[in-house]
PDB file of C-alpha atoms and ligand atoms in Angstrom:
ATOM      1  CA  MET N 688      39.744 -69.514 -20.212  1.00 91.00           C
ATOM      2  CA  LEU N 689      38.381 -66.250 -21.541  1.00 94.00           C
ATOM      3  CA  ASN N 690      35.576 -65.093 -19.271  1.00 96.00           C
ATOM      4  CA  ILE N 691      33.724 -61.920 -20.242  1.00 97.00           C
ATOM      5  CA  VAL N 692      30.859 -60.061 -18.545  1.00 98.00           C
ATOM      6  CA  ILE N 693      28.622 -57.907 -20.781  1.00 97.00           C
ATOM      7  CA  PHE N 694      26.956 -55.294 -18.715  1.00 94.00           C
ATOM      8  CA  GLY N 695      24.416 -52.562 -19.368  1.00 95.00           C
ATOM      9  CA  ALA N 696      20.927 -51.310 -18.772  1.00 96.00           C
ATOM     10  CA  PRO N 697      17.973 -53.213 -20.252  1.00 95.00           C
ATOM     11  CA  GLY N 698      17.888 -52.455 -23.967  1.00 94.00           C
ATOM     12  CA  SER N 699      21.578 -51.533 -24.135  1.00 96.00           C
ATOM     13  CA  GLY N 700      22.342 -54.255 -26.614  1.00 94.00           C
ATOM     14  CA  LYS N 701      23.930 -56.875 -24.384  1.00 95.00           C
ATOM     15  CA  GLY N 702      22.306 -59.833 -26.160  1.00 93.00           C
ATOM     16  CA  THR N 703      23.174 -58.542 -29.599  1.00 95.00           C
ATOM     17  CA  GLN N 704      26.813 -57.982 -28.845  1.00 97.00           C
ATOM     18  CA  SER N 705      27.007 -61.356 -26.951  1.00 96.00           C
ATOM     19  CA  GLU N 706      25.984 -63.155 -30.079  1.00 96.00           C
ATOM     20  CA  ARG N 707      28.823 -61.554 -32.059  1.00 97.00           C
ATOM     21  CA  ILE N 708      31.342 -62.288 -29.377  1.00 96.00           C
ATOM     22  CA  ILE N 709      30.317 -65.924 -29.213  1.00 95.00           C
ATOM     23  CA  GLN N 710      30.712 -66.281 -33.005  1.00 95.00           C
ATOM     24  CA  LYS N 711      34.129 -64.820 -33.023  1.00 96.00           C
ATOM     25  CA  TYR N 712      35.656 -66.330 -29.833  1.00 95.00           C
ATOM     26  CA  GLY N 713      33.652 -69.460 -29.406  1.00 94.00           C
ATOM     27  CA  LEU N 714      32.532 -68.765 -25.833  1.00 95.00           C
ATOM     28  CA  TYR N 715      29.694 -70.360 -23.984  1.00 95.00           C
ATOM     29  CA  HIS N 716      26.751 -67.925 -23.622  1.00 95.00           C
ATOM     30  CA  ILE N 717      25.036 -67.640 -20.298  1.00 96.00           C
ATOM     31  CA  SER N 718      22.120 -65.219 -20.332  1.00 97.00           C
ATOM     32  CA  THR N 719      20.260 -65.476 -17.014  1.00 97.00           C
ATOM     33  CA  GLY N 720      17.247 -63.651 -18.557  1.00 96.00           C
ATOM     34  CA  GLU N 721      17.010 -66.265 -21.375  1.00 96.00           C
ATOM     35  CA  ILE N 722      17.337 -69.156 -18.996  1.00 97.00           C
ATOM     36  CA  LEU N 723      14.656 -67.737 -16.682  1.00 97.00           C
ATOM     37  CA  ARG N 724      12.317 -67.136 -19.663  1.00 95.00           C
ATOM     38  CA  SER N 725      12.724 -70.767 -20.712  1.00 96.00           C
ATOM     39  CA  GLU N 726      12.029 -71.921 -17.106  1.00 97.00           C
ATOM     40  CA  ILE N 727       8.818 -69.843 -17.231  1.00 96.00           C
ATOM     41  CA  GLU N 728       7.843 -71.451 -20.574  1.00 96.00           C
ATOM     42  CA  ASN N 729       8.382 -74.921 -19.142  1.00 97.00           C
ATOM     43  CA  LYS N 730       6.364 -73.972 -16.078  1.00 97.00           C
ATOM     44  CA  SER N 731       9.117 -75.310 -13.762  1.00 97.00           C
ATOM     45  CA  ALA N 732       9.068 -74.555 -10.036  1.00 97.00           C
ATOM     46  CA  LEU N 733      11.738 -71.943 -10.536  1.00 97.00           C
ATOM     47  CA  GLY N 734       9.879 -70.505 -13.571  1.00 97.00           C
ATOM     48  CA  LEU N 735       6.746 -69.998 -11.578  1.00 97.00           C
ATOM     49  CA  ILE N 736       8.570 -68.076  -8.878  1.00 98.00           C
ATOM     50  CA  ALA N 737      10.629 -66.090 -11.413  1.00 97.00           C
ATOM     51  CA  GLU N 738       7.577 -65.054 -13.437  1.00 96.00           C
ATOM     52  CA  GLU N 739       6.168 -62.991 -10.557  1.00 96.00           C
ATOM     53  CA  TYR N 740       9.377 -60.907 -10.278  1.00 97.00           C
ATOM     54  CA  ILE N 741      10.085 -60.554 -14.008  1.00 97.00           C
ATOM     55  CA  SER N 742       6.588 -59.400 -14.939  1.00 94.00           C
ATOM     56  CA  GLN N 743       6.881 -56.627 -12.380  1.00 94.00           C
ATOM     57  CA  GLY N 744      10.347 -55.556 -13.517  1.00 95.00           C
ATOM     58  CA  HIS N 745      11.960 -56.714 -10.252  1.00 97.00           C
ATOM     59  CA  LEU N 746      15.057 -58.914  -9.920  1.00 98.00           C
ATOM     60  CA  VAL N 747      14.623 -62.578  -9.217  1.00 98.00           C
ATOM     61  CA  PRO N 748      16.104 -63.241  -5.698  1.00 98.00           C
ATOM     62  CA  ASP N 749      19.934 -63.562  -5.721  1.00 98.00           C
ATOM     63  CA  GLN N 750      20.150 -67.052  -4.246  1.00 97.00           C
ATOM     64  CA  LEU N 751      17.850 -68.565  -6.870  1.00 97.00           C
ATOM     65  CA  VAL N 752      19.831 -67.060  -9.756  1.00 98.00           C
ATOM     66  CA  ILE N 753      23.243 -67.867  -8.113  1.00 97.00           C
ATOM     67  CA  ASP N 754      22.219 -71.563  -7.605  1.00 96.00           C
ATOM     68  CA  MET N 755      20.909 -71.781 -11.144  1.00 96.00           C
ATOM     69  CA  LEU N 756      24.224 -70.441 -12.461  1.00 96.00           C
ATOM     70  CA  ALA N 757      26.366 -72.671 -10.302  1.00 95.00           C
ATOM     71  CA  GLU N 758      24.547 -75.702 -11.552  1.00 94.00           C
ATOM     72  CA  LEU N 759      25.088 -74.629 -15.229  1.00 94.00           C
ATOM     73  CA  ILE N 760      28.792 -73.875 -14.683  1.00 93.00           C
ATOM     74  CA  ASP N 761      29.232 -77.386 -13.190  1.00 91.00           C
ATOM     75  CA  LYS N 762      27.581 -78.934 -16.252  1.00 92.00           C
ATOM     76  CA  THR N 763      29.668 -76.948 -18.721  1.00 90.00           C
ATOM     77  CA  ALA N 764      33.116 -77.147 -17.125  1.00 77.00           C
ATOM     78  CA  HIS N 765      35.099 -77.835 -20.287  1.00 72.00           C
ATOM     79  CA  ASN N 766      34.948 -74.927 -22.657  1.00 82.00           C
ATOM     80  CA  LYS N 767      37.011 -72.018 -23.844  1.00 90.00           C
ATOM     81  CA  GLY N 768      35.322 -69.616 -21.548  1.00 95.00           C
ATOM     82  CA  TYR N 769      31.993 -67.878 -20.761  1.00 96.00           C
ATOM     83  CA  ILE N 770      30.206 -64.776 -21.670  1.00 97.00           C
ATOM     84  CA  PHE N 771      27.912 -63.672 -18.855  1.00 97.00           C
ATOM     85  CA  ASP N 772      25.032 -61.619 -20.145  1.00 97.00           C
ATOM     86  CA  GLY N 773      22.704 -60.086 -17.605  1.00 96.00           C
ATOM     87  CA  PHE N 774      24.630 -61.609 -14.683  1.00 98.00           C
ATOM     88  CA  PRO N 775      25.841 -60.342 -12.228  1.00 98.00           C
ATOM     89  CA  ARG N 776      23.170 -57.784 -11.499  1.00 98.00           C
ATOM     90  CA  THR N 777      23.798 -57.199  -7.746  1.00 98.00           C
ATOM     91  CA  LEU N 778      26.960 -56.928  -5.654  1.00 97.00           C
ATOM     92  CA  SER N 779      26.191 -60.233  -3.998  1.00 97.00           C
ATOM     93  CA  GLN N 780      25.941 -61.940  -7.435  1.00 98.00           C
ATOM     94  CA  SER N 781      29.340 -60.526  -8.474  1.00 98.00           C
ATOM     95  CA  LYS N 782      30.974 -61.834  -5.385  1.00 97.00           C
ATOM     96  CA  ALA N 783      29.360 -65.265  -5.882  1.00 97.00           C
ATOM     97  CA  LEU N 784      30.607 -65.218  -9.444  1.00 97.00           C
ATOM     98  CA  ASP N 785      34.151 -64.374  -8.377  1.00 97.00           C
ATOM     99  CA  ASP N 786      34.056 -67.214  -5.868  1.00 97.00           C
ATOM    100  CA  MET N 787      32.719 -69.762  -8.426  1.00 95.00           C
ATOM    101  CA  LEU N 788      35.385 -68.867 -10.916  1.00 95.00           C
ATOM    102  CA  ARG N 789      38.179 -68.870  -8.352  1.00 96.00           C
ATOM    103  CA  GLU N 790      37.204 -72.413  -7.342  1.00 93.00           C
ATOM    104  CA  ARG N 791      37.787 -73.359 -10.954  1.00 91.00           C
ATOM    105  CA  ASN N 792      41.206 -71.506 -11.060  1.00 92.00           C
ATOM    106  CA  THR N 793      39.933 -68.936 -13.433  1.00 94.00           C
ATOM    107  CA  SER N 794      38.572 -65.334 -13.270  1.00 95.00           C
ATOM    108  CA  ILE N 795      36.793 -62.543 -15.185  1.00 97.00           C
ATOM    109  CA  ALA N 796      39.083 -61.202 -17.904  1.00 96.00           C
ATOM    110  CA  ALA N 797      37.005 -58.127 -18.822  1.00 97.00           C
ATOM    111  CA  VAL N 798      33.701 -56.405 -18.132  1.00 98.00           C
ATOM    112  CA  PHE N 799      32.143 -54.424 -20.979  1.00 98.00           C
ATOM    113  CA  SER N 800      29.768 -51.738 -19.893  1.00 97.00           C
ATOM    114  CA  LEU N 801      27.516 -50.599 -22.745  1.00 97.00           C
ATOM    115  CA  SER N 802      26.240 -47.075 -22.163  1.00 96.00           C
ATOM    116  CA  VAL N 803      23.087 -45.789 -23.826  1.00 97.00           C
ATOM    117  CA  GLU N 804      20.905 -42.809 -22.890  1.00 96.00           C
ATOM    118  CA  GLU N 805      17.690 -43.552 -21.067  1.00 95.00           C
ATOM    119  CA  GLU N 806      15.386 -42.135 -23.732  1.00 96.00           C
ATOM    120  CA  GLU N 807      16.925 -44.392 -26.346  1.00 96.00           C
ATOM    121  CA  LEU N 808      16.676 -47.442 -24.052  1.00 96.00           C
ATOM    122  CA  ILE N 809      12.929 -46.816 -23.477  1.00 96.00           C
ATOM    123  CA  SER N 810      12.318 -46.434 -27.252  1.00 95.00           C
ATOM    124  CA  ARG N 811      14.286 -49.638 -28.020  1.00 94.00           C
ATOM    125  CA  LEU N 812      12.429 -51.710 -25.415  1.00 95.00           C
ATOM    126  CA  LEU N 813       8.978 -50.462 -26.438  1.00 94.00           C
ATOM    127  CA  LYS N 814       9.797 -51.326 -30.038  1.00 93.00           C
ATOM    128  CA  ARG N 815      11.042 -54.818 -28.992  1.00 92.00           C
ATOM    129  CA  GLY N 816       7.755 -55.224 -27.005  1.00 90.00           C
ATOM    130  CA  GLU N 817       5.745 -54.634 -30.157  1.00 89.00           C
ATOM    131  CA  THR N 818       7.543 -57.283 -32.183  1.00 88.00           C
ATOM    132  CA  CYS N 819       8.754 -60.066 -29.928  1.00 80.00           C
ATOM    133  CA  GLY N 820       6.043 -60.053 -27.241  1.00 74.00           C
ATOM    134  CA  ARG N 821       8.214 -60.170 -24.170  1.00 82.00           C
ATOM    135  CA  CYS N 822       5.863 -59.728 -21.186  1.00 82.00           C
ATOM    136  CA  ASP N 823       8.260 -57.314 -19.488  1.00 91.00           C
ATOM    137  CA  ASP N 824       8.623 -54.950 -22.382  1.00 92.00           C
ATOM    138  CA  ASN N 825       5.797 -52.591 -21.504  1.00 92.00           C
ATOM    139  CA  LEU N 826       6.193 -48.985 -20.227  1.00 93.00           C
ATOM    140  CA  GLU N 827       5.511 -49.598 -16.568  1.00 94.00           C
ATOM    141  CA  THR N 828       7.758 -52.619 -16.233  1.00 95.00           C
ATOM    142  CA  ILE N 829      10.469 -50.947 -18.320  1.00 96.00           C
ATOM    143  CA  GLN N 830      10.531 -47.998 -15.889  1.00 96.00           C
ATOM    144  CA  ASN N 831      10.854 -50.381 -12.931  1.00 96.00           C
ATOM    145  CA  ARG N 832      13.693 -52.225 -14.658  1.00 97.00           C
ATOM    146  CA  LEU N 833      15.580 -49.020 -15.221  1.00 97.00           C
ATOM    147  CA  THR N 834      15.155 -47.943 -11.585  1.00 97.00           C
ATOM    148  CA  VAL N 835      16.330 -51.374 -10.406  1.00 97.00           C
ATOM    149  CA  TYR N 836      19.274 -51.157 -12.808  1.00 97.00           C
ATOM    150  CA  LYS N 837      20.332 -47.754 -11.403  1.00 97.00           C
ATOM    151  CA  GLU N 838      19.928 -48.781  -7.745  1.00 97.00           C
ATOM    152  CA  GLN N 839      21.205 -52.292  -7.767  1.00 97.00           C
ATOM    153  CA  THR N 840      23.245 -53.010 -10.860  1.00 97.00           C
ATOM    154  CA  GLU N 841      25.014 -49.731 -11.711  1.00 95.00           C
ATOM    155  CA  PRO N 842      27.145 -49.828  -8.492  1.00 96.00           C
ATOM    156  CA  LEU N 843      28.925 -52.867  -9.999  1.00 97.00           C
ATOM    157  CA  ILE N 844      30.686 -50.504 -12.382  1.00 96.00           C
ATOM    158  CA  GLU N 845      32.647 -49.136  -9.458  1.00 97.00           C
ATOM    159  CA  TYR N 846      33.334 -52.672  -8.208  1.00 96.00           C
ATOM    160  CA  TYR N 847      34.938 -53.804 -11.500  1.00 97.00           C
ATOM    161  CA  LYS N 848      36.629 -50.459 -12.109  1.00 97.00           C
ATOM    162  CA  LYS N 849      38.527 -50.911  -8.778  1.00 97.00           C
ATOM    163  CA  LYS N 850      39.685 -54.325  -9.971  1.00 96.00           C
ATOM    164  CA  GLY N 851      40.874 -52.766 -13.246  1.00 96.00           C
ATOM    165  CA  LYS N 852      38.503 -54.924 -15.316  1.00 97.00           C
ATOM    166  CA  LEU N 853      36.071 -52.354 -16.576  1.00 98.00           C
ATOM    167  CA  PHE N 854      35.896 -51.212 -20.177  1.00 98.00           C
ATOM    168  CA  LYS N 855      33.284 -48.647 -21.092  1.00 97.00           C
ATOM    169  CA  VAL N 856      31.819 -48.929 -24.558  1.00 96.00           C
ATOM    170  CA  LYS N 857      29.501 -46.460 -26.259  1.00 94.00           C
ATOM    171  CA  GLY N 858      26.329 -48.407 -26.962  1.00 94.00           C
ATOM    172  CA  LEU N 859      25.059 -45.996 -29.619  1.00 94.00           C
ATOM    173  CA  GLY N 860      26.125 -46.420 -33.211  1.00 93.00           C
ATOM    174  CA  SER N 861      26.130 -49.339 -35.623  1.00 95.00           C
ATOM    175  CA  ILE N 862      26.226 -52.903 -34.243  1.00 96.00           C
ATOM    176  CA  GLU N 863      29.434 -53.455 -36.213  1.00 97.00           C
ATOM    177  CA  ASP N 864      31.209 -50.371 -34.756  1.00 96.00           C
ATOM    178  CA  ILE N 865      30.285 -51.264 -31.165  1.00 97.00           C
ATOM    179  CA  PHE N 866      31.462 -54.819 -31.776  1.00 97.00           C
ATOM    180  CA  GLU N 867      34.778 -53.504 -33.145  1.00 97.00           C
ATOM    181  CA  SER N 868      35.409 -51.470 -29.935  1.00 96.00           C
ATOM    182  CA  ILE N 869      34.855 -54.688 -27.966  1.00 97.00           C
ATOM    183  CA  THR N 870      37.111 -56.933 -30.058  1.00 97.00           C
ATOM    184  CA  GLU N 871      39.927 -54.340 -29.938  1.00 96.00           C
ATOM    185  CA  VAL N 872      39.994 -54.832 -26.137  1.00 96.00           C
ATOM    186  CA  ILE N 873      39.552 -58.558 -26.184  1.00 96.00           C
ATOM    187  CA  ASP N 874      42.428 -59.000 -28.658  1.00 95.00           C
ATOM    188  CA  ARG N 875      44.714 -57.081 -26.315  1.00 94.00           C
ATOM    189  CA  LEU N 876      43.834 -59.094 -23.270  1.00 91.00           C
ATOM    190  CA  SER N 877      46.135 -61.751 -21.981  1.00 73.00           C
ATOM    191  CA  TYR N 878      44.260 -64.652 -20.381  1.00 69.00           C
TER     192      TYR N 878
HETATM  193  P1  ADP J 959      17.015 -56.947 -19.944  1.00 67.61           P
HETATM  194  O1  ADP J 959      18.317 -56.737 -19.300  1.00 67.61           O
HETATM  195  O2  ADP J 959      16.945 -56.516 -21.336  1.00 67.61           O
HETATM  196  O3  ADP J 959      15.888 -56.456 -19.133  1.00 67.61           O
HETATM  197  P2  ADP J 959      17.245 -59.844 -19.428  1.00 67.61           P
HETATM  198  O4  ADP J 959      16.774 -60.907 -20.320  1.00 67.61           O
HETATM  199  O5  ADP J 959      18.728 -59.775 -19.105  1.00 67.61           O
HETATM  200  O6  ADP J 959      16.740 -58.488 -20.057  1.00 67.61           O
HETATM  201  O7  ADP J 959      16.472 -60.002 -18.007  1.00 67.61           O
HETATM  202  C1  ADP J 959      15.058 -59.995 -17.984  1.00 67.61           C
HETATM  203  C2  ADP J 959      14.609 -60.120 -16.487  1.00 67.61           C
HETATM  204  O8  ADP J 959      15.017 -61.359 -15.922  1.00 67.61           O
HETATM  205  C3  ADP J 959      15.091 -59.055 -15.554  1.00 67.61           C
HETATM  206  O9  ADP J 959      14.360 -57.877 -15.523  1.00 67.61           O
HETATM  207  C4  ADP J 959      15.032 -59.785 -14.195  1.00 67.61           C
HETATM  208  O10 ADP J 959      13.758 -59.811 -13.648  1.00 67.61           O
HETATM  209  C5  ADP J 959      15.364 -61.217 -14.519  1.00 67.61           C
HETATM  210  N1  ADP J 959      16.822 -61.471 -14.368  1.00 67.61           N
HETATM  211  C6  ADP J 959      17.686 -61.744 -15.370  1.00 67.61           C
HETATM  212  N2  ADP J 959      19.001 -61.915 -14.918  1.00 67.61           N
HETATM  213  C7  ADP J 959      18.891 -61.805 -13.582  1.00 67.61           C
HETATM  214  C8  ADP J 959      19.861 -61.795 -12.515  1.00 67.61           C
HETATM  215  N3  ADP J 959      21.123 -62.021 -12.761  1.00 67.61           N
HETATM  216  N4  ADP J 959      19.402 -61.619 -11.247  1.00 67.61           N
HETATM  217  C9  ADP J 959      18.073 -61.388 -10.993  1.00 67.61           C
HETATM  218  N5  ADP J 959      17.116 -61.335 -11.911  1.00 67.61           N
HETATM  219  C10 ADP J 959      17.540 -61.532 -13.200  1.00 67.61           C
END
């Protein structure tokens, strides 16, 4: 299996690059943000809880997201591999992910960290807020999300670096050029 994590601050282009990677390598896309937004739309019990956190720019509690992911992985056991987009976001989520994959005799092949300057992130997210109406794309929530990213998610860079799995990619430039830097790495991986 080819399992990839796409990692970066809100607005860094994780979703866009994930779509390209799926098209080329036929992976199963897991975006925890998208799943949570659909739970909110369906007004499920999980959605009602998640909405309170998301609208404030906070993370949804680890155990809820981990359980949600475990259930999905169980349901989608037979595929070429996964692309995890927006997960893991905390150290405890990354450990849970390692365990889940180990139980299935597989592991993460590579983690791509997309780096984009903060000013650019804010401008991208504000622009997205104008067009697609995501309730968390407003200035106050964006600032909270960036703080949460720095405090809780950025430390994962070190975690994956130590495991030799981290690949830094410049998130500025054309979508095509960024995608090419990612595929160069994937095509050299043995998995
Ligand atoms: P972005 O990274 O652009 O902010 P996402 O769609 O990945 O967008 O996530 C939107 C929101 O959903 C996050 O701000 C957070 O509240 C919640 N969320 C998504 N993934 C997770 C996760 N793995 N753990 C906790 N909360 C999450």
